[in-house]
Coordinates of C-alpha atoms in Angstrom, one line a residue:
M1 CA 6.8 -22.2 -20.5
P2 CA 6.9 -19.9 -17.6
H3 CA 8.3 -22.2 -14.2
P4 CA 5.8 -23.8 -12.7
L5 CA 6.7 -21.8 -9.4
V6 CA 6.2 -18.6 -10.7
S7 CA 2.9 -19.8 -12.4
S8 CA 1.4 -21.3 -9.3
L9 CA 2.9 -18.0 -7.4
A10 CA 0.7 -15.7 -9.8
L11 CA -2.5 -17.5 -9.6
A12 CA -2.2 -17.8 -5.7
W13 CA -1.6 -14.0 -6.0
A14 CA -4.9 -13.8 -8.1
I15 CA -6.8 -15.8 -5.8
E16 CA -6.0 -14.0 -3.1
R17 CA -6.8 -10.3 -4.7
G18 CA -10.2 -12.0 -6.0
E19 CA -9.6 -12.2 -9.2
R20 CA -11.3 -15.6 -10.2
P21 CA -12.5 -15.9 -13.6
V22 CA -15.8 -17.5 -12.6
P23 CA -18.6 -15.8 -11.0
N24 CA -20.1 -17.2 -7.9
A25 CA -23.7 -16.7 -7.6
A26 CA -24.3 -17.5 -4.1
I27 CA -21.4 -14.6 -3.1
G28 CA -23.1 -12.3 -5.7
A29 CA -26.6 -12.1 -4.5
L30 CA -24.9 -10.8 -1.6
Q31 CA -23.9 -7.4 -2.9
M32 CA -25.2 -4.6 -2.7
D33 CA -24.5 -1.8 -5.2
V34 CA -22.3 1.6 -3.5
A35 CA -25.0 3.9 -5.0
E36 CA -27.6 2.4 -2.5
F37 CA -25.2 2.6 0.2
L38 CA -24.8 6.3 -0.2
N39 CA -28.3 6.8 -0.6
L40 CA -29.6 5.2 3.1
Y41 CA -26.1 6.3 5.3
P42 CA -27.4 9.9 5.5
H43 CA -30.5 8.5 6.9
R44 CA -28.9 5.9 9.3
A45 CA -25.9 7.8 10.4
P46 CA -24.9 8.1 13.0
H47 CA -26.0 4.7 14.0
I48 CA -23.7 3.0 11.9
M49 CA -19.9 2.5 13.3
W50 CA -17.1 2.1 11.0
F51 CA -14.4 -0.6 11.3
L52 CA -11.2 0.1 9.7
G53 CA -8.2 -2.3 8.7
A54 CA -5.1 -1.6 6.9
G55 CA -6.3 -1.3 3.8
T56 CA -7.4 2.3 4.7
S57 CA -4.3 3.4 5.6
V58 CA -2.7 2.8 2.0
G59 CA -3.7 5.8 0.7
A60 CA -1.8 7.7 3.0
G61 CA 1.4 6.1 2.3
L62 CA 1.8 3.4 4.5
P63 CA 2.5 -0.3 3.3
S64 CA -0.3 -2.7 3.6
A65 CA 0.2 -6.3 5.5
S66 CA 1.0 -8.1 2.2
V67 CA 3.7 -5.6 1.6
L68 CA 5.2 -5.8 4.6
T69 CA 5.3 -9.4 4.9
W70 CA 7.4 -9.7 1.7
E71 CA 9.7 -7.3 3.7
F72 CA 9.8 -9.7 6.6
K73 CA 10.4 -12.2 3.9
R74 CA 13.3 -10.3 2.1
A75 CA 15.0 -9.4 4.9
L76 CA 15.3 -12.9 6.2
Y77 CA 16.2 -14.7 3.1
C78 CA 18.9 -12.2 2.6
N79 CA 20.3 -12.1 5.7
R80 CA 20.2 -16.1 5.6
Q81 CA 22.0 -16.0 2.1
K82 CA 24.1 -13.2 3.0
I83 CA 22.4 -11.0 -0.1
P84 CA 22.1 -7.5 0.0
P85 CA 18.3 -6.3 -0.4
S86 CA 18.9 -3.9 -3.0
R87 CA 19.2 -7.1 -5.0
F88 CA 15.5 -7.4 -4.6
R89 CA 13.7 -3.7 -5.2
D90 CA 10.8 -4.8 -6.5
L91 CA 8.8 -6.7 -4.1
D92 CA 5.9 -7.8 -6.5
D93 CA 8.8 -9.4 -8.9
P94 CA 7.2 -13.3 -9.8
Y95 CA 11.1 -14.2 -9.9
F96 CA 11.7 -12.8 -6.2
Q97 CA 8.4 -14.1 -5.1
S98 CA 9.0 -17.9 -6.7
L99 CA 12.8 -18.0 -5.3
V100 CA 12.2 -16.5 -1.6
Q101 CA 8.5 -18.6 -1.4
S102 CA 10.5 -21.9 -2.5
Y103 CA 12.8 -21.1 0.5
F104 CA 10.3 -20.9 3.4
D105 CA 8.3 -23.8 1.5
S106 CA 11.5 -25.5 2.5
Q107 CA 11.5 -24.8 6.3
T108 CA 9.9 -26.5 8.4
G109 CA 7.3 -24.8 10.7
S110 CA 6.6 -22.1 7.6
P111 CA 3.0 -21.1 7.0
K112 CA 1.8 -21.5 3.6
L113 CA 1.8 -18.7 1.0
W114 CA -1.0 -16.5 1.8
D115 CA -1.9 -18.6 4.9
D116 CA -3.8 -15.8 7.5
A117 CA -0.7 -16.7 10.0
E118 CA 2.0 -15.0 7.4
Y119 CA 2.1 -11.6 8.6
S120 CA 2.5 -12.1 12.2
F121 CA 4.8 -15.5 11.9
Y122 CA 7.4 -13.5 9.7
F123 CA 7.3 -10.2 11.5
E124 CA 7.6 -12.3 15.0
R125 CA 10.6 -14.0 13.1
Y126 CA 11.9 -11.0 12.1
L127 CA 11.5 -9.1 14.8
P128 CA 11.5 -11.6 18.0
D129 CA 11.5 -8.1 20.6
E130 CA 8.2 -6.6 21.1
A131 CA 9.8 -3.7 21.6
D132 CA 11.9 -4.0 18.3
R133 CA 8.2 -4.2 16.6
R134 CA 7.2 -1.2 18.5
R135 CA 10.3 1.1 16.9
F136 CA 10.1 -0.7 13.5
L137 CA 6.5 0.9 13.3
D138 CA 7.0 4.1 14.9
G139 CA 9.8 4.5 11.9
R140 CA 7.1 3.8 9.3
M141 CA 4.5 5.8 10.8
R142 CA 6.7 8.8 11.7
G143 CA 5.5 11.6 9.6
V144 CA 2.8 10.3 7.6
K145 CA 0.0 12.7 7.1
P146 CA -3.7 11.4 6.9
S147 CA -5.0 11.0 3.3
F148 CA -8.0 13.0 2.1
G149 CA -10.1 9.6 3.1
H150 CA -9.3 10.2 6.7
L151 CA -9.8 14.0 6.4
C152 CA -13.8 13.1 5.2
L153 CA -13.7 10.5 7.9
A154 CA -13.1 13.3 10.5
A155 CA -15.6 15.5 8.7
L156 CA -18.2 13.0 9.2
H157 CA -17.6 12.7 13.0
A158 CA -17.6 16.4 13.1
I159 CA -21.1 17.1 11.4
G160 CA -22.5 14.4 13.5
K161 CA -22.7 11.5 10.7
A162 CA -20.3 9.1 12.8
R163 CA -19.8 8.4 16.2
I164 CA -17.6 5.6 16.8
T165 CA -14.9 4.3 14.6
W166 CA -13.4 0.9 15.5
T167 CA -9.7 0.4 13.7
T168 CA -7.2 -2.4 13.8
N169 CA -4.3 -0.2 12.8
F170 CA -1.8 1.0 15.0
D171 CA -1.1 4.1 13.3
P172 CA -2.9 7.9 14.2
L173 CA -3.6 8.8 11.5
I174 CA -7.6 8.9 12.5
E175 CA -6.6 11.0 15.5
R176 CA -4.3 13.0 13.2
A177 CA -6.9 13.9 10.9
M178 CA -9.3 15.1 13.5
G179 CA -7.0 17.1 15.3
Q180 CA -6.4 19.5 12.2
D181 CA -7.0 23.0 12.5
V182 CA -10.5 22.5 10.2
F183 CA -11.8 20.9 13.2
S184 CA -11.0 22.8 16.1
A185 CA -14.6 24.4 16.6
S186 CA -16.2 20.8 16.2
F187 CA -14.1 18.7 18.5
L188 CA -14.1 20.9 21.6
G189 CA -15.1 18.3 23.9
G190 CA -11.9 16.6 22.7
I191 CA -11.3 13.2 21.0
T192 CA -11.8 10.1 22.9
V193 CA -8.8 7.3 21.8
A194 CA -9.2 3.7 23.5
S195 CA -6.6 1.6 23.2
L196 CA -5.3 -1.6 24.4
D197 CA -3.6 0.7 27.5
C198 CA -7.0 2.1 28.4
P199 CA -9.7 -0.2 27.2
D200 CA -12.1 1.0 30.1
K201 CA -12.0 4.9 28.2
A202 CA -14.4 2.8 25.0
Q203 CA -17.0 1.9 27.6
D204 CA -17.0 5.4 29.4
S205 CA -17.4 7.1 26.3
I206 CA -20.3 5.2 25.0
H207 CA -22.4 5.8 28.5
D208 CA -21.5 9.2 28.8
E209 CA -22.1 9.7 24.9
R210 CA -18.7 11.7 24.7
W211 CA -18.1 11.5 20.8
P212 CA -15.7 11.2 18.8
L213 CA -14.8 8.0 20.0
V214 CA -11.7 5.8 18.2
V215 CA -11.0 2.6 19.5
K216 CA -7.8 0.8 18.7
S217 CA -8.6 -2.7 19.1
H218 CA -5.3 -4.3 18.6
G219 CA -3.0 -1.0 20.6
D220 CA -1.3 2.2 19.6
F221 CA 1.9 2.3 18.4
Q222 CA 2.9 5.1 20.7
Y223 CA 2.0 2.6 23.9
R224 CA 3.9 -0.6 25.1
K225 CA 0.8 -3.0 24.4
L226 CA 0.2 -4.0 20.8
M227 CA -1.3 -7.1 19.0
N228 CA 0.5 -8.4 16.0
T229 CA 1.9 -11.6 16.6
H230 CA -0.4 -14.9 15.8
S231 CA -0.2 -15.5 19.6
E232 CA -1.7 -12.0 20.7
L233 CA -4.1 -11.6 18.1
Q234 CA -6.1 -14.9 18.7
K235 CA -7.3 -13.3 21.8
Q236 CA -8.8 -9.7 21.6
N237 CA -8.7 -7.6 25.1
D238 CA -11.7 -8.8 26.9
V239 CA -12.9 -5.2 27.6
L240 CA -12.5 -3.9 24.1
Q241 CA -14.3 -7.2 22.8
K242 CA -17.2 -7.0 25.1
C243 CA -17.9 -3.3 24.1
L244 CA -17.7 -4.3 20.6
I245 CA -20.2 -7.3 20.9
D246 CA -22.4 -5.2 23.0
Q247 CA -22.7 -1.9 20.9
S248 CA -22.9 -4.5 17.7
N249 CA -26.4 -5.3 19.2
R250 CA -27.0 -1.3 19.3
Y251 CA -25.5 -0.1 16.0
G252 CA -24.9 -1.2 12.7
L253 CA -21.5 -1.8 10.9
A254 CA -19.7 -0.6 7.9
V255 CA -15.9 -2.2 7.6
A256 CA -13.7 -1.2 5.2
G257 CA -10.0 -1.7 4.3
Y258 CA -10.3 -5.0 6.9
S259 CA -9.9 -8.6 5.0
G260 CA -11.8 -10.6 8.0
R261 CA -8.7 -12.6 9.0
D262 CA -8.1 -12.0 12.6
Q263 CA -10.2 -14.8 14.3
S264 CA -10.3 -12.6 17.4
V265 CA -12.2 -9.7 15.9
M266 CA -14.3 -12.2 13.5
S267 CA -15.6 -14.1 16.8
A268 CA -16.9 -11.0 18.2
F269 CA -18.8 -10.4 15.0
R270 CA -20.5 -13.7 15.5
E271 CA -20.6 -13.9 18.8
A272 CA -22.4 -10.5 18.6
L273 CA -25.2 -12.1 16.2
S274 CA -26.2 -14.7 18.7
G275 CA -27.4 -11.2 20.6
P276 CA -31.0 -9.9 20.7
S277 CA -30.7 -7.6 18.0
P278 CA -27.6 -7.9 16.1
F279 CA -26.7 -5.2 13.7
P280 CA -29.9 -3.4 13.7
H281 CA -28.8 -0.7 11.3
G282 CA -27.0 -3.2 8.9
L283 CA -23.9 -4.6 8.3
F284 CA -21.4 -3.6 4.9
W285 CA -18.3 -4.7 4.2
F286 CA -16.5 -3.0 1.5
V287 CA -14.2 -4.5 -0.9
R288 CA -12.1 -3.3 -3.7
H289 CA -13.6 -3.3 -6.9
G290 CA -13.0 -6.8 -8.8
N291 CA -12.2 -8.5 -5.9
V292 CA -14.3 -11.2 -3.7
P293 CA -14.4 -10.8 0.0
S294 CA -12.6 -13.6 2.0
P295 CA -14.5 -17.0 2.9
Y296 CA -14.4 -15.6 6.7
T297 CA -16.3 -12.8 5.3
I298 CA -19.0 -14.4 2.9
A299 CA -19.3 -17.1 5.9
L300 CA -20.3 -13.8 8.4
L301 CA -22.5 -12.1 5.9
N302 CA -24.2 -15.4 5.0
E303 CA -24.7 -16.0 9.0
A304 CA -26.2 -12.3 9.6
R305 CA -28.8 -12.5 6.9
A306 CA -30.1 -15.7 8.5
K307 CA -30.0 -13.6 11.3
G308 CA -32.7 -11.5 9.5
V309 CA -29.5 -8.4 9.4
Q310 CA -29.1 -6.8 6.2
A311 CA -26.0 -8.0 5.4
S312 CA -24.0 -7.3 1.7
F313 CA -20.5 -6.7 0.4
I314 CA -19.8 -3.2 -1.9
E315 CA -17.5 -3.0 -4.2
I316 CA -15.7 0.6 -4.3
G317 CA -12.2 1.9 -5.4
G318 CA -11.1 2.6 -2.4
F319 CA -11.4 3.9 1.0
D320 CA -10.6 7.4 0.1
E321 CA -13.0 7.5 -2.7
L322 CA -15.8 6.2 -0.5
M323 CA -15.4 8.4 2.2
A324 CA -14.9 11.6 -0.3
D325 CA -18.6 10.4 -1.7
L326 CA -20.1 10.1 1.9
F327 CA -18.8 13.8 2.8
L328 CA -19.9 15.2 -0.7
P329 CA -23.7 16.1 0.1
H330 CA -22.3 18.1 3.4
H331 CA -19.3 20.2 1.4
D332 CA -21.4 22.9 2.7
Q333 CA -21.0 22.7 6.4
L334 CA -17.2 22.3 6.5
P335 CA -16.1 24.3 3.3
L336 CA -12.6 24.7 4.4
V337 CA -12.4 20.6 4.4
R338 CA -14.1 20.4 0.7
D339 CA -11.2 22.7 -0.5
I340 CA -8.5 20.7 0.9
V341 CA -10.4 17.2 -0.3
K342 CA -10.3 18.8 -3.8
Q343 CA -6.3 19.9 -3.4
Q344 CA -5.5 16.1 -2.4
R345 CA -7.8 13.8 -4.9
E346 CA -5.9 12.5 -7.5
R347 CA -5.8 14.3 -11.0
R348 CA -4.6 12.5 -14.1
A349 CA -1.0 13.7 -14.9
P350 CA 1.4 12.9 -17.9
V351 CA 4.2 10.8 -16.9
V352 CA 7.3 11.2 -18.2
P353 CA 8.8 7.4 -18.5
Q354 CA 12.6 7.3 -16.9
Y355 CA 15.2 5.1 -19.0
G356 CA 18.2 3.5 -17.7
P357 CA 19.2 1.0 -16.2
G358 CA 17.1 -1.0 -13.7
N359 CA 13.9 1.0 -14.7
W360 CA 12.4 -1.9 -17.4
P361 CA 10.3 -2.5 -18.1
V362 CA 8.5 0.2 -19.1
I363 CA 4.8 -1.0 -19.1
R364 CA 4.0 -4.3 -17.5
T365 CA 0.8 -6.0 -18.9
N366 CA -1.2 -8.7 -16.8
A367 CA -2.3 -10.5 -19.0
L368 CA -3.3 -8.8 -22.5
E369 CA -0.1 -9.3 -24.9
V370 CA 0.1 -5.8 -26.6
V371 CA 0.5 -5.8 -30.4
T372 CA 0.4 -2.6 -31.3
F373 CA 1.2 0.8 -29.8
P374 CA 1.7 4.6 -30.6
S375 CA 5.4 5.6 -32.0

């Protein structure tokens, strides 16, 4: 029998990822097939804004908020217990997670597993000083290159199929993608990046119709102002929040790589629904195949539908694949980008198992027992 802590942790992990065995009819009614979105997008672009979360940067090699949370927990636990972090190399190991989680569950004031405040709570506890948190993020992002999904998004901006991209991410991947040589002729007027240090840039760019516009609602790691702790995330910058609400009554919105757990952002979406024409070109929320949108997202989509908005969630393989599919009909307009994307897209390749200490198990399964296998 597995240890109850391991079992409960595995169940919580499955629920967090949306791997629920019983389909919910009410949730299913909100779903749109990705092919339907691919059909309508060319006709509504550039009247759809993009809103990107941390999940869109995973393909570029940056860790997700969930992975970082376990890193912070490991560091705090190992420092307290005087254990080298190398003892727990695998952050997905159920034994490690149950051991560390049971420790924090015994600590007064610690958030529960998968609580919305976990990331900010453990980040601030690990690095209380804002400057240290900024240096930590800087170190993680140094040298990271845009994925082909970011290049395809930049291409959509370059050909006028996108105008405004919002993101909660601190990383510079969108700007780096747009700044590549293949887009030099497309962005002669420059790229406007509005962040917490210069929020008025967003309003000015929209007023003057200077595109593309990238709005970093939680800040930019290159500047001092960042939002990454619980108290900071509770309130958006007033200028950026008002801008998001106003534009949500002019544009549709497509959300990718974002769980919907920042109450500051979700409150802006809900406030937009009280406007005269909320999301006039639709509200589309992308989730990975097999996942279920968060309760916050489901509530928002239902509320939007009650207001007459075309609101749905859409299952996709990932941000990179979605962007590549959206760019596909426009390959001839930017053949250099097409060639780069073709080179970067993953291809199947043989994997040679590395045998030796610390490399077991060679194959892991989640639920299915392997009863036969080739010799």
